[in-house]
Structure formats: structure tokens, C-alpha cells
Amino acid sequence: MIRSITEEEMVHISIEKIYKKDAQGNKSLITGESAVLKETNHHFQTIAGSINRNKPLQGHWKDQYQPLRHINENIYSKLMDLPSRDEWLDVIRNLPKGKATGPSGISNEMLQHLSPTAHDVLYYLICKIIQFGYLPKQWKEATVFPIAKPKPFNCELSNS
């Protein structure tokens, strides 16, 4: 259906085997399912930079991250105030369209087309989450869809 709508060819890759480079730049082919999954997971967790590591700040950016000399404490006073219903509906109304859904399968367009009663229920739920300070674990999950680049995959994760 999507292909017929966009009239573009959908490119799919299958990550059943991958090449991994060692410190010297030599490639080795990994074919074991668990090893491929481990390396793929590691690749996508670190592609934008290392994770869970302190990085020393250097040069121009070091000054940008120095603590501010004075912070007006009042700017935080309403941080955890509940949004008004109108504010909440404005957020929903202005969500970007055409974005991929997360694991829930709920798109922004679906939220924008809820009935008034469903909006009331969702608003009540969001307010309770803010009040109790509890965010369901499942809401912290995300789905990453590798988008094929216009070059062959050739079992190299950097081409995915």
C-alpha cells in the first residue's frame, strides 16, 4: 500500500550477517545470530557517539557548559504544573504529521482525530502521570528503523 501511494521502490535489507572491522581495519564476517544481533545493537547505540560515558569538554564548547553565575529560581516554580486542557489540546493539534509511530503504533494523526471524550480520557491520564511522577516503562521504549542508503548494504552496518 505504501509503495503504491509513494510510487517509490521500497528497499529492504536483511541483517543476517555483517562485516566487522578490527583496530587494524581488517574485516571479519560475522554470521552467528546472537553475535550479529549484539554487533547491530552496539552499532545503533553508538552511531551518534559513545553512550554512558563522560566526555571531556574541550575548546569552545567547554565555556558553553560552565555553570551559570546566576539562575533565577522562579523560572522552575511552575515546571511541574499541570497543563490546562486548552494547552494540552494545542500540543496535540501542533504535533508534526507524517512521522513514524513508536512501538504503540499510535500516530500523531490518530491523536489529532480523537473524539472529545477520548481527548478527555487522555488528558486525565497525562495529568495523573505528571501528578504521580510515574512514566510507564513501555513509554520509554522506541523503535529504530534503519533507512537504506542509496548504496548497497554489502553486510556493512555503516551502509544501513
PDB file of C-alpha atoms in Angstrom:
ATOM      1  CA  MET A   1       0.000   0.000   0.000  1.00  0.00           C
ATOM      2  CA  ILE A   2       2.750   2.487   0.941  1.00  0.00           C
ATOM      3  CA  ARG A   3       4.638   1.667  -2.245  1.00  0.00           C
ATOM      4  CA  SER A   4       1.580   2.424  -4.356  1.00  0.00           C
ATOM      5  CA  ILE A   5       0.997   5.706  -2.523  1.00  0.00           C
ATOM      6  CA  THR A   6       4.562   6.973  -2.851  1.00  0.00           C
ATOM      7  CA  GLU A   7       5.213   5.255  -6.187  1.00  0.00           C
ATOM      8  CA  GLU A   8       8.734   4.592  -4.949  1.00  0.00           C
ATOM      9  CA  GLU A   9      10.513   1.298  -4.646  1.00  0.00           C
ATOM     10  CA  MET A  10      10.837   0.133  -1.050  1.00  0.00           C
ATOM     11  CA  VAL A  11      14.389  -1.018  -0.349  1.00  0.00           C
ATOM     12  CA  HIS A  12      14.788  -3.674   2.330  1.00  0.00           C
ATOM     13  CA  ILE A  13      17.929  -5.034   3.887  1.00  0.00           C
ATOM     14  CA  SER A  14      18.341  -8.257   5.793  1.00  0.00           C
ATOM     15  CA  ILE A  15      20.862  -8.171   8.605  1.00  0.00           C
ATOM     16  CA  GLU A  16      21.735 -11.862   8.779  1.00  0.00           C
ATOM     17  CA  LYS A  17      25.479 -11.384   8.517  1.00  0.00           C
ATOM     18  CA  ILE A  18      27.760  -8.391   8.889  1.00  0.00           C
ATOM     19  CA  TYR A  19      31.348  -7.382   8.462  1.00  0.00           C
ATOM     20  CA  LYS A  20      33.208  -6.037  11.474  1.00  0.00           C
ATOM     21  CA  LYS A  21      36.484  -4.133  11.292  1.00  0.00           C
ATOM     22  CA  ASP A  22      39.165  -4.671  13.922  1.00  0.00           C
ATOM     23  CA  ALA A  23      41.572  -1.994  15.193  1.00  0.00           C
ATOM     24  CA  GLN A  24      43.859  -2.538  12.194  1.00  0.00           C
ATOM     25  CA  GLY A  25      40.988  -2.156   9.705  1.00  0.00           C
ATOM     26  CA  ASN A  26      40.792  -5.851   8.818  1.00  0.00           C
ATOM     27  CA  LYS A  27      37.274  -7.122   8.133  1.00  0.00           C
ATOM     28  CA  SER A  28      35.836 -10.316   9.538  1.00  0.00           C
ATOM     29  CA  LEU A  29      32.445 -11.763   8.597  1.00  0.00           C
ATOM     30  CA  ILE A  30      30.076 -12.404  11.498  1.00  0.00           C
ATOM     31  CA  THR A  31      27.288 -14.898  10.815  1.00  0.00           C
ATOM     32  CA  GLY A  32      26.137 -16.175  14.214  1.00  0.00           C
ATOM     33  CA  GLU A  33      22.656 -14.848  15.015  1.00  0.00           C
ATOM     34  CA  SER A  34      23.462 -13.742  18.576  1.00  0.00           C
ATOM     35  CA  ALA A  35      26.766 -12.138  17.513  1.00  0.00           C
ATOM     36  CA  VAL A  36      25.042 -10.287  14.637  1.00  0.00           C
ATOM     37  CA  LEU A  37      22.321  -9.040  16.998  1.00  0.00           C
ATOM     38  CA  LYS A  38      24.915  -7.929  19.549  1.00  0.00           C
ATOM     39  CA  GLU A  39      27.023  -6.056  16.988  1.00  0.00           C
ATOM     40  CA  THR A  40      23.947  -4.483  15.344  1.00  0.00           C
ATOM     41  CA  ASN A  41      22.642  -3.326  18.719  1.00  0.00           C
ATOM     42  CA  HIS A  42      26.053  -1.883  19.616  1.00  0.00           C
ATOM     43  CA  HIS A  43      26.321  -0.119  16.238  1.00  0.00           C
ATOM     44  CA  PHE A  44      22.952   1.655  16.533  1.00  0.00           C
ATOM     45  CA  GLN A  45      23.507   2.591  20.181  1.00  0.00           C
ATOM     46  CA  THR A  46      26.868   4.192  19.461  1.00  0.00           C
ATOM     47  CA  ILE A  47      26.458   5.554  15.922  1.00  0.00           C
ATOM     48  CA  ALA A  48      25.793   9.077  17.226  1.00  0.00           C
ATOM     49  CA  GLY A  49      28.627   8.891  19.743  1.00  0.00           C
ATOM     50  CA  SER A  50      29.563   6.784  22.704  1.00  0.00           C
ATOM     51  CA  ILE A  51      26.925   6.030  25.328  1.00  0.00           C
ATOM     52  CA  ASN A  52      27.016   6.344  29.100  1.00  0.00           C
ATOM     53  CA  ARG A  53      30.497   7.799  29.159  1.00  0.00           C
ATOM     54  CA  ASN A  54      31.699  11.134  30.413  1.00  0.00           C
ATOM     55  CA  LYS A  55      33.349  13.051  27.618  1.00  0.00           C
ATOM     56  CA  PRO A  56      35.851  15.757  28.438  1.00  0.00           C
ATOM     57  CA  LEU A  57      34.755  19.138  27.143  1.00  0.00           C
ATOM     58  CA  GLN A  58      37.363  20.928  25.130  1.00  0.00           C
ATOM     59  CA  GLY A  59      37.826  24.168  23.250  1.00  0.00           C
ATOM     60  CA  HIS A  60      34.898  26.470  22.518  1.00  0.00           C
ATOM     61  CA  TRP A  61      32.278  24.102  23.967  1.00  0.00           C
ATOM     62  CA  LYS A  62      33.903  23.950  27.396  1.00  0.00           C
ATOM     63  CA  ASP A  63      32.819  27.538  28.143  1.00  0.00           C
ATOM     64  CA  GLN A  64      29.293  26.829  26.893  1.00  0.00           C
ATOM     65  CA  TYR A  65      28.783  24.162  29.564  1.00  0.00           C
ATOM     66  CA  GLN A  66      30.136  26.053  32.559  1.00  0.00           C
ATOM     67  CA  PRO A  67      27.548  26.608  35.315  1.00  0.00           C
ATOM     68  CA  LEU A  68      25.673  29.884  35.009  1.00  0.00           C
ATOM     69  CA  ARG A  69      26.655  32.505  37.554  1.00  0.00           C
ATOM     70  CA  HIS A  70      23.070  33.367  38.420  1.00  0.00           C
ATOM     71  CA  ILE A  71      19.871  31.458  37.863  1.00  0.00           C
ATOM     72  CA  ASN A  72      16.515  32.909  38.741  1.00  0.00           C
ATOM     73  CA  GLU A  73      14.994  30.068  40.804  1.00  0.00           C
ATOM     74  CA  ASN A  74      11.486  31.301  39.953  1.00  0.00           C
ATOM     75  CA  ILE A  75      11.777  30.030  36.390  1.00  0.00           C
ATOM     76  CA  TYR A  76      11.296  26.488  37.723  1.00  0.00           C
ATOM     77  CA  SER A  77       8.362  27.220  40.024  1.00  0.00           C
ATOM     78  CA  LYS A  78       5.682  26.110  37.528  1.00  0.00           C
ATOM     79  CA  LEU A  79       7.688  23.416  35.777  1.00  0.00           C
ATOM     80  CA  MET A  80       5.523  20.561  37.086  1.00  0.00           C
ATOM     81  CA  ASP A  81       2.204  22.412  36.953  1.00  0.00           C
ATOM     82  CA  LEU A  82      -0.424  20.540  35.016  1.00  0.00           C
ATOM     83  CA  PRO A  83      -1.173  21.903  31.559  1.00  0.00           C
ATOM     84  CA  SER A  84      -4.612  23.359  31.047  1.00  0.00           C
ATOM     85  CA  ARG A  85      -6.897  21.330  28.799  1.00  0.00           C
ATOM     86  CA  ASP A  86      -6.525  24.025  26.123  1.00  0.00           C
ATOM     87  CA  GLU A  87      -2.717  23.870  26.376  1.00  0.00           C
ATOM     88  CA  TRP A  88      -2.831  20.088  26.059  1.00  0.00           C
ATOM     89  CA  LEU A  89      -5.115  20.223  23.013  1.00  0.00           C
ATOM     90  CA  ASP A  90      -2.844  22.851  21.456  1.00  0.00           C
ATOM     91  CA  VAL A  91       0.127  20.485  21.857  1.00  0.00           C
ATOM     92  CA  ILE A  92      -1.828  17.644  20.219  1.00  0.00           C
ATOM     93  CA  ARG A  93      -3.056  19.927  17.427  1.00  0.00           C
ATOM     94  CA  ASN A  94       0.526  21.038  16.630  1.00  0.00           C
ATOM     95  CA  LEU A  95       2.173  17.606  16.607  1.00  0.00           C
ATOM     96  CA  PRO A  96       4.055  17.026  13.336  1.00  0.00           C
ATOM     97  CA  LYS A  97       2.323  14.886  10.753  1.00  0.00           C
ATOM     98  CA  GLY A  98       3.823  12.050   8.743  1.00  0.00           C
ATOM     99  CA  LYS A  99       6.094  10.724  11.498  1.00  0.00           C
ATOM    100  CA  ALA A 100       6.710   7.032  12.142  1.00  0.00           C
ATOM    101  CA  THR A 101       4.874   5.546  15.093  1.00  0.00           C
ATOM    102  CA  GLY A 102       6.633   4.083  18.086  1.00  0.00           C
ATOM    103  CA  PRO A 103       6.053   0.584  19.488  1.00  0.00           C
ATOM    104  CA  SER A 104       2.440   1.523  20.361  1.00  0.00           C
ATOM    105  CA  GLY A 105       1.559   2.032  16.708  1.00  0.00           C
ATOM    106  CA  ILE A 106      -0.240   5.276  17.611  1.00  0.00           C
ATOM    107  CA  SER A 107       0.489   8.083  15.166  1.00  0.00           C
ATOM    108  CA  ASN A 108       0.220  11.811  15.800  1.00  0.00           C
ATOM    109  CA  GLU A 109      -2.642  11.903  13.290  1.00  0.00           C
ATOM    110  CA  MET A 110      -4.553   9.354  15.374  1.00  0.00           C
ATOM    111  CA  LEU A 111      -4.173  11.556  18.451  1.00  0.00           C
ATOM    112  CA  GLN A 112      -5.308  14.577  16.447  1.00  0.00           C
ATOM    113  CA  HIS A 113      -8.512  12.800  15.372  1.00  0.00           C
ATOM    114  CA  LEU A 114      -9.633  11.556  18.790  1.00  0.00           C
ATOM    115  CA  SER A 115     -13.183  12.233  19.859  1.00  0.00           C
ATOM    116  CA  PRO A 116     -13.756  14.857  22.570  1.00  0.00           C
ATOM    117  CA  THR A 117     -14.368  12.062  25.114  1.00  0.00           C
ATOM    118  CA  ALA A 118     -11.128  10.282  24.150  1.00  0.00           C
ATOM    119  CA  HIS A 119      -9.250  13.603  24.441  1.00  0.00           C
ATOM    120  CA  ASP A 120     -10.689  13.993  27.959  1.00  0.00           C
ATOM    121  CA  VAL A 121      -9.523  10.498  28.951  1.00  0.00           C
ATOM    122  CA  LEU A 122      -6.028  11.039  27.517  1.00  0.00           C
ATOM    123  CA  TYR A 123      -5.742  14.452  29.195  1.00  0.00           C
ATOM    124  CA  TYR A 124      -6.805  12.920  32.544  1.00  0.00           C
ATOM    125  CA  LEU A 125      -4.225  10.148  32.125  1.00  0.00           C
ATOM    126  CA  ILE A 126      -1.425  12.601  31.305  1.00  0.00           C
ATOM    127  CA  CYS A 127      -2.319  14.768  34.317  1.00  0.00           C
ATOM    128  CA  LYS A 128      -2.209  11.739  36.633  1.00  0.00           C
ATOM    129  CA  ILE A 129       1.169  10.700  35.241  1.00  0.00           C
ATOM    130  CA  ILE A 130       2.529  14.184  35.945  1.00  0.00           C
ATOM    131  CA  GLN A 131       0.958  14.268  39.427  1.00  0.00           C
ATOM    132  CA  PHE A 132       2.307  10.864  40.457  1.00  0.00           C
ATOM    133  CA  GLY A 133       5.628  11.285  38.647  1.00  0.00           C
ATOM    134  CA  TYR A 134       5.324   7.811  37.141  1.00  0.00           C
ATOM    135  CA  LEU A 135       6.022   7.175  33.476  1.00  0.00           C
ATOM    136  CA  PRO A 136       5.191   3.668  32.256  1.00  0.00           C
ATOM    137  CA  LYS A 137       8.316   1.731  31.271  1.00  0.00           C
ATOM    138  CA  GLN A 138       6.840   0.905  27.868  1.00  0.00           C
ATOM    139  CA  TRP A 139       6.615   4.631  27.048  1.00  0.00           C
ATOM    140  CA  LYS A 140      10.388   4.866  27.314  1.00  0.00           C
ATOM    141  CA  GLU A 141      10.876   2.316  24.535  1.00  0.00           C
ATOM    142  CA  ALA A 142      11.481   3.278  20.931  1.00  0.00           C
ATOM    143  CA  THR A 143      11.743   1.530  17.618  1.00  0.00           C
ATOM    144  CA  VAL A 144      14.621   2.328  15.281  1.00  0.00           C
ATOM    145  CA  PHE A 145      14.052   1.750  11.585  1.00  0.00           C
ATOM    146  CA  PRO A 146      17.282   1.779   9.586  1.00  0.00           C
ATOM    147  CA  ILE A 147      16.664   3.648   6.344  1.00  0.00           C
ATOM    148  CA  ALA A 148      18.574   2.149   3.462  1.00  0.00           C
ATOM    149  CA  LYS A 149      21.082   4.495   1.880  1.00  0.00           C
ATOM    150  CA  PRO A 150      21.392   4.762  -1.884  1.00  0.00           C
ATOM    151  CA  LYS A 151      24.323   2.331  -1.890  1.00  0.00           C
ATOM    152  CA  PRO A 152      24.404  -1.439  -1.473  1.00  0.00           C
ATOM    153  CA  PHE A 153      24.291  -2.794   2.083  1.00  0.00           C
ATOM    154  CA  ASN A 154      27.079  -5.354   1.473  1.00  0.00           C
ATOM    155  CA  CYS A 155      26.766  -6.617   5.075  1.00  0.00           C
ATOM    156  CA  GLU A 156      28.217  -3.363   6.482  1.00  0.00           C
ATOM    157  CA  LEU A 157      26.184  -1.682   9.215  1.00  0.00           C
ATOM    158  CA  SER A 158      27.525   1.739   8.223  1.00  0.00           C
ATOM    159  CA  ASN A 159      25.587   1.284   4.956  1.00  0.00           C
ATOM    160  CA  SER A 160      22.267   0.768   6.742  1.00  0.00           C
TER     161      SER A 160
END
